[in-house]
Amino acid sequence: MKKIGAQALILILFLWGKLSFKTAQRIGAMIGVLLYYCKSDMRRIARINIDKCFPELSDYHKRKLVKKTLQQTCMTGAEMPGILFKNPQKLLKQIQVVHGGDVSQRLYEEGRGVMVVAPHLGSYEIASMYYSSKYPSAMLYTPPKIKTLDKLILRARSRLCENMSPANQKGVKMLFKAIAKKEVIAMLTDQVPVDAGGTYIDFFGNPAKTMNFAGKLYERYKPAVVLSYAVRNADGKGLTLFNEDLEPLIKQYQAIDGVEDPVAYAFTKRFEEIIRQYPEQYQWTYKRFKYHPDRVDYYKKDKK
């Protein structure tokens, strides 16, 4: 019975993947509006995060940002079937403008390997595809619980990136191996670390537990570090991809006494600046402040 259910889900995803990117985004935006008015848990979490990060906003503007956030988050989800089934080169045509393409090329040609760090903002899946289409790459992904779906996702993502691995110990070893070979690796570094590792860094005025894996890689192999993100254009026509050299900022933090992880500080501070430019495109539905140094639970539901 489970196998039939998994096959039915794959069929739905396949048919959804046949939709144009723009149509899928429109449907995703409508689902986001529905989740907003249904008072979903996604809405609750987004509002908590926005309350913490934008205390200066009025209640009206907070509600407006929550609604836009749900629309953008659901647009990201609605894009996924297309990413799984469409021709990769066709997907890359969604990128209308590239800023800093020469930066990533120059850093790659230095021969140190390149570590790409990215936030959960905009169309981060296509941003990663840009690098895997141009350079020898290694990337991680979070496998779904349904094994049949896991095989599909792995096969789809391996069309451009040969070195794909689940985000586990095996995947971590793969990244170390790739960067040692001077290849390109990419990761979403605003994910909350699940293990004991991590550093609390100020993020929008709140302590956010931040992964130190990128910092360990940098300390050991000294790769170039590129910050990359792809935002949806305001006119609804495709994406704009940004790439920037993060090393100058990392070196600034290295020169400051008491900074435990200069790499994590650098990307966290830049993420905040970027998110302030495109606040509705950040994934505020994610429990970014799940852990707190004083064990405060921001996301605890009120008892009725």
mmCIF file of C-alpha atoms in Angstrom:
data_model
loop_
_atom_site.group_PDB
_atom_site.id
_atom_site.type_symbol
_atom_site.label_atom_id
_atom_site.label_comp_id
_atom_site.label_asym_id
_atom_site.label_seq_id
_atom_site.Cartn_x
_atom_site.Cartn_y
_atom_site.Cartn_z
ATOM 1 C CA MET A 1 0.000 0.000 0.000
ATOM 2 C CA LYS A 2 2.849 2.375 0.867
ATOM 3 C CA LYS A 3 4.492 1.602 -2.478
ATOM 4 C CA ILE A 4 1.301 2.505 -4.345
ATOM 5 C CA GLY A 5 1.066 5.749 -2.377
ATOM 6 C CA ALA A 6 4.677 6.620 -3.195
ATOM 7 C CA GLN A 7 4.125 5.915 -6.891
ATOM 8 C CA ALA A 8 0.993 8.075 -6.881
ATOM 9 C CA LEU A 9 2.976 10.906 -5.291
ATOM 10 C CA ILE A 10 5.689 10.602 -7.942
ATOM 11 C CA LEU A 11 3.032 10.731 -10.682
ATOM 12 C CA ILE A 12 1.577 13.914 -9.159
ATOM 13 C CA LEU A 13 5.037 15.466 -8.940
ATOM 14 C CA PHE A 14 5.764 14.454 -12.542
ATOM 15 C CA LEU A 15 2.554 16.062 -13.826
ATOM 16 C CA TRP A 16 3.182 19.158 -11.686
ATOM 17 C CA GLY A 17 6.686 19.331 -13.138
ATOM 18 C CA LYS A 18 5.158 19.718 -16.601
ATOM 19 C CA LEU A 19 3.721 23.096 -15.610
ATOM 20 C CA SER A 20 5.591 26.202 -16.653
ATOM 21 C CA PHE A 21 7.724 27.719 -13.914
ATOM 22 C CA LYS A 22 5.528 30.812 -13.831
ATOM 23 C CA THR A 23 2.310 28.776 -13.499
ATOM 24 C CA ALA A 24 3.806 26.690 -10.693
ATOM 25 C CA GLN A 25 4.847 29.872 -8.879
ATOM 26 C CA ARG A 26 1.344 31.328 -9.206
ATOM 27 C CA ILE A 27 -0.190 28.184 -7.736
ATOM 28 C CA GLY A 28 2.387 28.261 -4.941
ATOM 29 C CA ALA A 29 1.530 31.890 -4.196
ATOM 30 C CA MET A 30 -2.178 30.999 -3.973
ATOM 31 C CA ILE A 31 -1.408 28.128 -1.591
ATOM 32 C CA GLY A 32 0.583 30.581 0.522
ATOM 33 C CA VAL A 33 -2.425 32.912 0.775
ATOM 34 C CA LEU A 34 -4.599 29.956 1.778
ATOM 35 C CA LEU A 35 -2.136 28.945 4.509
ATOM 36 C CA TYR A 36 -2.122 32.525 5.759
ATOM 37 C CA TYR A 37 -5.889 32.764 6.145
ATOM 38 C CA CYS A 38 -6.137 29.228 7.556
ATOM 39 C CA LYS A 39 -3.893 30.347 10.423
ATOM 40 C CA SER A 40 -1.454 27.513 9.713
ATOM 41 C CA ASP A 41 1.548 26.591 11.837
ATOM 42 C CA MET A 42 3.748 28.030 9.085
ATOM 43 C CA ARG A 43 2.025 31.367 9.605
ATOM 44 C CA ARG A 44 2.523 31.117 13.388
ATOM 45 C CA ILE A 45 6.256 30.403 13.084
ATOM 46 C CA ALA A 46 6.779 33.119 10.472
ATOM 47 C CA ARG A 47 5.035 35.667 12.697
ATOM 48 C CA ILE A 48 7.175 34.708 15.704
ATOM 49 C CA ASN A 49 10.378 35.115 13.669
ATOM 50 C CA ILE A 50 9.259 38.411 12.161
ATOM 51 C CA ASP A 51 8.233 39.733 15.587
ATOM 52 C CA LYS A 52 11.733 38.918 16.859
ATOM 53 C CA CYS A 53 13.622 40.263 13.854
ATOM 54 C CA PHE A 54 11.572 43.327 12.892
ATOM 55 C CA PRO A 55 10.262 44.791 16.177
ATOM 56 C CA GLU A 56 10.223 48.250 14.564
ATOM 57 C CA LEU A 57 7.462 47.282 12.100
ATOM 58 C CA SER A 58 3.822 48.061 12.794
ATOM 59 C CA ASP A 59 1.385 45.179 13.264
ATOM 60 C CA TYR A 60 -0.056 45.890 9.799
ATOM 61 C CA HIS A 61 3.347 45.656 8.102
ATOM 62 C CA LYS A 62 4.234 42.516 10.058
ATOM 63 C CA ARG A 63 1.031 40.818 8.889
ATOM 64 C CA LYS A 64 1.754 41.924 5.336
ATOM 65 C CA LEU A 65 5.289 40.507 5.513
ATOM 66 C CA VAL A 66 4.032 37.203 6.955
ATOM 67 C CA LYS A 67 1.576 36.843 4.074
ATOM 68 C CA LYS A 68 4.246 37.575 1.458
ATOM 69 C CA THR A 69 6.625 35.177 3.212
ATOM 70 C CA LEU A 70 4.120 32.320 3.004
ATOM 71 C CA GLN A 71 3.573 33.061 -0.668
ATOM 72 C CA GLN A 72 7.304 33.032 -1.408
ATOM 73 C CA THR A 73 7.919 29.897 0.673
ATOM 74 C CA CYS A 74 5.144 28.040 -1.136
ATOM 75 C CA MET A 75 6.511 29.274 -4.460
ATOM 76 C CA THR A 76 9.799 27.596 -3.532
ATOM 77 C CA GLY A 77 7.944 24.357 -2.845
ATOM 78 C CA ALA A 78 5.936 24.677 -6.059
ATOM 79 C CA GLU A 79 9.164 25.012 -8.051
ATOM 80 C CA MET A 80 10.542 21.690 -6.773
ATOM 81 C CA PRO A 81 8.726 19.281 -9.161
ATOM 82 C CA GLY A 82 10.005 21.313 -12.102
ATOM 83 C CA ILE A 83 13.527 21.183 -10.672
ATOM 84 C CA LEU A 84 13.210 17.400 -10.400
ATOM 85 C CA PHE A 85 11.834 16.735 -13.872
ATOM 86 C CA LYS A 86 12.677 19.616 -16.217
ATOM 87 C CA ASN A 87 15.799 19.793 -18.349
ATOM 88 C CA PRO A 88 18.544 21.385 -16.194
ATOM 89 C CA GLN A 89 19.632 23.750 -18.966
ATOM 90 C CA LYS A 90 16.043 24.958 -19.305
ATOM 91 C CA LEU A 91 15.916 25.600 -15.566
ATOM 92 C CA LEU A 92 19.133 27.612 -15.701
ATOM 93 C CA LYS A 93 17.482 29.930 -18.226
ATOM 94 C CA GLN A 94 15.380 31.190 -15.307
ATOM 95 C CA ILE A 95 18.509 33.122 -14.294
ATOM 96 C CA GLN A 96 18.091 36.352 -16.257
ATOM 97 C CA VAL A 97 20.937 38.340 -14.699
ATOM 98 C CA VAL A 98 24.174 37.235 -13.005
ATOM 99 C CA HIS A 99 26.103 39.619 -10.757
ATOM 100 C CA GLY A 100 29.618 38.566 -9.821
ATOM 101 C CA GLY A 101 29.965 35.705 -12.285
ATOM 102 C CA ASP A 102 33.514 36.882 -12.939
ATOM 103 C CA VAL A 103 34.204 36.731 -9.194
ATOM 104 C CA SER A 104 33.347 33.035 -8.901
ATOM 105 C CA GLN A 105 35.311 32.227 -12.062
ATOM 106 C CA ARG A 106 38.390 34.123 -10.866
ATOM 107 C CA LEU A 107 38.326 32.453 -7.461
ATOM 108 C CA TYR A 108 37.902 29.008 -8.986
ATOM 109 C CA GLU A 109 40.888 29.610 -11.259
ATOM 110 C CA GLU A 110 43.044 30.355 -8.194
ATOM 111 C CA GLY A 111 43.054 26.588 -7.655
ATOM 112 C CA ARG A 112 42.230 26.597 -3.937
ATOM 113 C CA GLY A 113 38.780 25.089 -4.296
ATOM 114 C CA VAL A 114 35.623 27.119 -3.679
ATOM 115 C CA MET A 115 33.172 26.902 -0.791
ATOM 116 C CA VAL A 116 29.810 28.435 -1.685
ATOM 117 C CA VAL A 117 27.652 29.526 1.255
ATOM 118 C CA ALA A 118 24.004 30.462 0.772
ATOM 119 C CA PRO A 119 20.925 31.409 2.808
ATOM 120 C CA HIS A 120 17.404 29.970 2.539
ATOM 121 C CA LEU A 121 16.381 32.890 0.376
ATOM 122 C CA GLY A 122 14.720 33.074 -3.032
ATOM 123 C CA SER A 123 15.314 30.143 -5.368
ATOM 124 C CA TYR A 124 18.302 28.601 -3.607
ATOM 125 C CA GLU A 125 17.938 25.297 -5.493
ATOM 126 C CA ILE A 126 18.578 26.952 -8.859
ATOM 127 C CA ALA A 127 21.412 29.000 -7.356
ATOM 128 C CA SER A 128 23.201 25.747 -6.495
ATOM 129 C CA MET A 129 22.519 24.379 -9.996
ATOM 130 C CA TYR A 130 24.400 27.343 -11.461
ATOM 131 C CA TYR A 131 27.624 26.198 -9.797
ATOM 132 C CA SER A 132 27.198 22.489 -10.473
ATOM 133 C CA SER A 133 26.624 23.291 -14.174
ATOM 134 C CA LYS A 134 29.922 25.198 -14.442
ATOM 135 C CA TYR A 135 32.376 23.455 -12.108
ATOM 136 C CA PRO A 136 33.219 20.001 -10.659
ATOM 137 C CA SER A 137 31.010 20.088 -7.564
ATOM 138 C CA ALA A 138 29.879 18.243 -4.463
ATOM 139 C CA MET A 139 26.659 19.007 -2.607
ATOM 140 C CA LEU A 140 24.457 17.633 0.147
ATOM 141 C CA TYR A 141 20.704 17.180 0.247
ATOM 142 C CA THR A 142 18.169 16.232 2.909
ATOM 143 C CA PRO A 143 16.606 12.887 1.913
ATOM 144 C CA PRO A 144 12.824 12.483 2.279
ATOM 145 C CA LYS A 145 11.430 9.671 4.418
ATOM 146 C CA ILE A 146 9.918 7.932 1.362
ATOM 147 C CA LYS A 147 12.724 5.811 -0.156
ATOM 148 C CA THR A 148 11.227 5.812 -3.672
ATOM 149 C CA LEU A 149 11.117 9.595 -3.601
ATOM 150 C CA ASP A 150 14.677 9.718 -2.275
ATOM 151 C CA LYS A 151 15.920 7.771 -5.311
ATOM 152 C CA LEU A 152 14.052 10.134 -7.623
ATOM 153 C CA ILE A 153 15.518 13.250 -5.985
ATOM 154 C CA LEU A 154 19.044 11.828 -5.999
ATOM 155 C CA ARG A 155 18.782 10.857 -9.675
ATOM 156 C CA ALA A 156 17.351 14.252 -10.636
ATOM 157 C CA ARG A 157 19.988 16.254 -8.785
ATOM 158 C CA SER A 158 22.794 14.076 -10.084
ATOM 159 C CA ARG A 159 22.038 15.222 -13.639
ATOM 160 C CA LEU A 160 24.258 18.247 -13.058
ATOM 161 C CA CYS A 161 26.133 17.394 -9.879
ATOM 162 C CA GLU A 162 27.712 13.939 -9.907
ATOM 163 C CA ASN A 163 28.774 14.090 -6.260
ATOM 164 C CA MET A 164 25.502 14.211 -4.339
ATOM 165 C CA SER A 165 25.087 12.724 -0.886
ATOM 166 C CA PRO A 166 22.583 12.825 1.984
ATOM 167 C CA ALA A 167 23.435 15.290 4.738
ATOM 168 C CA ASN A 168 25.053 12.722 7.037
ATOM 169 C CA GLN A 169 28.542 11.624 8.056
ATOM 170 C CA LYS A 170 29.150 10.106 4.626
ATOM 171 C CA GLY A 171 28.160 13.391 2.993
ATOM 172 C CA VAL A 172 30.473 15.376 5.248
ATOM 173 C CA LYS A 173 33.406 13.163 4.246
ATOM 174 C CA MET A 174 32.477 13.699 0.593
ATOM 175 C CA LEU A 175 32.673 17.484 1.031
ATOM 176 C CA PHE A 176 36.083 17.256 2.707
ATOM 177 C CA LYS A 177 37.300 15.068 -0.151
ATOM 178 C CA ALA A 178 35.930 17.442 -2.812
ATOM 179 C CA ILE A 179 37.456 20.582 -1.305
ATOM 180 C CA ALA A 180 40.780 18.743 -0.895
ATOM 181 C CA LYS A 181 40.622 18.098 -4.675
ATOM 182 C CA LYS A 182 40.104 21.867 -5.213
ATOM 183 C CA GLU A 183 36.518 21.430 -6.432
ATOM 184 C CA VAL A 184 33.408 23.465 -5.596
ATOM 185 C CA ILE A 185 31.154 22.635 -2.667
ATOM 186 C CA ALA A 186 27.933 24.408 -1.722
ATOM 187 C CA MET A 187 25.850 24.492 1.442
ATOM 188 C CA LEU A 188 22.975 26.352 3.078
ATOM 189 C CA THR A 189 24.788 27.622 6.144
ATOM 190 C CA ASP A 190 21.819 29.159 7.978
ATOM 191 C CA GLN A 191 20.537 25.713 8.946
ATOM 192 C CA VAL A 192 20.396 25.099 12.683
ATOM 193 C CA PRO A 193 23.077 22.526 13.635
ATOM 194 C CA VAL A 194 21.505 19.465 15.218
ATOM 195 C CA ASP A 195 24.613 18.301 17.054
ATOM 196 C CA ALA A 196 26.498 19.855 19.947
ATOM 197 C CA GLY A 197 28.594 21.921 17.553
ATOM 198 C CA GLY A 198 27.715 25.474 16.669
ATOM 199 C CA THR A 199 28.243 29.050 17.753
ATOM 200 C CA TYR A 200 25.637 31.531 18.969
ATOM 201 C CA ILE A 201 25.800 34.601 16.748
ATOM 202 C CA ASP A 202 23.635 37.706 16.813
ATOM 203 C CA PHE A 203 21.097 37.524 13.976
ATOM 204 C CA PHE A 204 18.620 40.408 13.791
ATOM 205 C CA GLY A 205 19.295 41.100 17.477
ATOM 206 C CA ASN A 206 18.685 37.503 18.593
ATOM 207 C CA PRO A 207 21.132 34.709 19.499
ATOM 208 C CA ALA A 208 21.045 32.162 16.662
ATOM 209 C CA LYS A 209 22.872 28.859 16.913
ATOM 210 C CA THR A 210 24.986 28.741 13.758
ATOM 211 C CA MET A 211 26.875 25.845 12.176
ATOM 212 C CA ASN A 212 30.658 25.894 12.451
ATOM 213 C CA PHE A 213 31.230 23.253 9.768
ATOM 214 C CA ALA A 214 32.053 25.856 7.108
ATOM 215 C CA GLY A 215 34.557 27.455 9.475
ATOM 216 C CA LYS A 216 36.280 24.122 10.095
ATOM 217 C CA LEU A 217 36.556 23.495 6.358
ATOM 218 C CA TYR A 218 38.026 26.944 5.821
ATOM 219 C CA GLU A 219 40.518 26.590 8.660
ATOM 220 C CA ARG A 220 41.766 23.259 7.341
ATOM 221 C CA TYR A 221 41.830 23.800 3.551
ATOM 222 C CA LYS A 222 41.744 27.601 3.063
ATOM 223 C CA PRO A 223 39.385 27.537 0.037
ATOM 224 C CA ALA A 224 37.973 30.635 -1.583
ATOM 225 C CA VAL A 225 34.563 31.501 -0.107
ATOM 226 C CA VAL A 226 31.710 32.762 -2.258
ATOM 227 C CA LEU A 227 28.358 33.945 -0.939
ATOM 228 C CA SER A 228 25.650 33.226 -3.509
ATOM 229 C CA TYR A 229 21.884 33.732 -3.684
ATOM 230 C CA ALA A 230 19.169 33.941 -6.355
ATOM 231 C CA VAL A 231 16.178 36.247 -5.859
ATOM 232 C CA ARG A 232 12.933 36.253 -7.811
ATOM 233 C CA ASN A 233 12.606 39.373 -9.925
ATOM 234 C CA ALA A 234 9.858 41.810 -8.971
ATOM 235 C CA ASP A 235 8.277 41.625 -12.439
ATOM 236 C CA GLY A 236 7.844 37.859 -12.074
ATOM 237 C CA LYS A 237 10.270 37.188 -14.896
ATOM 238 C CA GLY A 238 12.998 34.825 -13.781
ATOM 239 C CA LEU A 239 15.775 35.247 -11.251
ATOM 240 C CA THR A 240 18.770 37.435 -10.526
ATOM 241 C CA LEU A 241 21.825 35.605 -9.211
ATOM 242 C CA PHE A 242 24.345 37.347 -6.958
ATOM 243 C CA ASN A 243 27.874 36.132 -6.169
ATOM 244 C CA GLU A 244 30.398 37.849 -3.922
ATOM 245 C CA ASP A 245 33.807 37.129 -2.459
ATOM 246 C CA LEU A 246 33.319 36.673 1.295
ATOM 247 C CA GLU A 247 36.990 36.366 2.252
ATOM 248 C CA PRO A 248 37.641 40.099 2.838
ATOM 249 C CA LEU A 249 34.884 40.110 5.476
ATOM 250 C CA ILE A 250 36.147 36.846 6.983
ATOM 251 C CA LYS A 251 39.594 38.404 7.397
ATOM 252 C CA GLN A 252 38.045 41.425 9.117
ATOM 253 C CA TYR A 253 36.473 39.128 11.709
ATOM 254 C CA GLN A 254 39.726 37.174 12.074
ATOM 255 C CA ALA A 255 41.367 40.408 13.212
ATOM 256 C CA ILE A 256 38.808 40.932 15.998
ATOM 257 C CA ASP A 257 39.641 39.384 19.374
ATOM 258 C CA GLY A 258 36.986 37.101 20.796
ATOM 259 C CA VAL A 259 35.366 36.100 17.498
ATOM 260 C CA GLU A 260 35.080 32.335 17.823
ATOM 261 C CA ASP A 261 34.224 31.510 14.194
ATOM 262 C CA PRO A 262 35.077 34.300 11.699
ATOM 263 C CA VAL A 263 33.498 32.431 8.775
ATOM 264 C CA ALA A 264 30.171 31.969 10.562
ATOM 265 C CA TYR A 265 30.189 35.606 11.703
ATOM 266 C CA ALA A 266 30.907 36.793 8.163
ATOM 267 C CA PHE A 267 28.144 34.898 6.417
ATOM 268 C CA THR A 268 25.620 35.528 9.199
ATOM 269 C CA LYS A 269 26.145 39.296 9.097
ATOM 270 C CA ARG A 270 25.975 39.386 5.299
ATOM 271 C CA PHE A 271 22.860 37.203 5.314
ATOM 272 C CA GLU A 272 21.151 39.717 7.595
ATOM 273 C CA GLU A 273 22.036 42.613 5.286
ATOM 274 C CA ILE A 274 20.779 40.712 2.236
ATOM 275 C CA ILE A 275 17.579 39.575 3.945
ATOM 276 C CA ARG A 276 16.782 43.175 4.879
ATOM 277 C CA GLN A 277 16.806 43.915 1.135
ATOM 278 C CA TYR A 278 14.484 40.988 0.296
ATOM 279 C CA PRO A 279 12.704 40.176 3.580
ATOM 280 C CA GLU A 280 9.697 38.437 2.003
ATOM 281 C CA GLN A 281 11.949 35.982 0.120
ATOM 282 C CA TYR A 282 13.610 34.592 3.251
ATOM 283 C CA GLN A 283 12.272 31.352 4.719
ATOM 284 C CA TRP A 284 10.846 32.767 7.945
ATOM 285 C CA THR A 285 8.771 29.585 8.315
ATOM 286 C CA TYR A 286 11.968 27.855 9.509
ATOM 287 C CA LYS A 287 12.664 27.659 13.259
ATOM 288 C CA ARG A 288 15.929 29.582 13.020
ATOM 289 C CA PHE A 289 15.918 30.320 16.778
ATOM 290 C CA LYS A 290 15.092 26.764 17.833
ATOM 291 C CA TYR A 291 17.958 26.785 20.336
ATOM 292 C CA HIS A 292 18.686 29.546 22.819
ATOM 293 C CA PRO A 293 21.645 29.901 25.227
ATOM 294 C CA ASP A 294 19.153 30.390 28.078
ATOM 295 C CA ARG A 295 16.917 27.555 26.830
ATOM 296 C CA VAL A 296 14.107 29.946 25.935
ATOM 297 C CA ASP A 297 11.542 28.345 23.616
ATOM 298 C CA TYR A 298 10.302 30.991 21.184
ATOM 299 C CA TYR A 299 8.087 28.519 19.341
ATOM 300 C CA LYS A 300 6.201 26.961 22.234
ATOM 301 C CA LYS A 301 2.473 26.911 21.560
ATOM 302 C CA ASP A 302 0.255 28.679 24.052
ATOM 303 C CA LYS A 303 -2.037 26.350 25.972
ATOM 304 C CA LYS A 304 -5.699 26.979 25.238
#
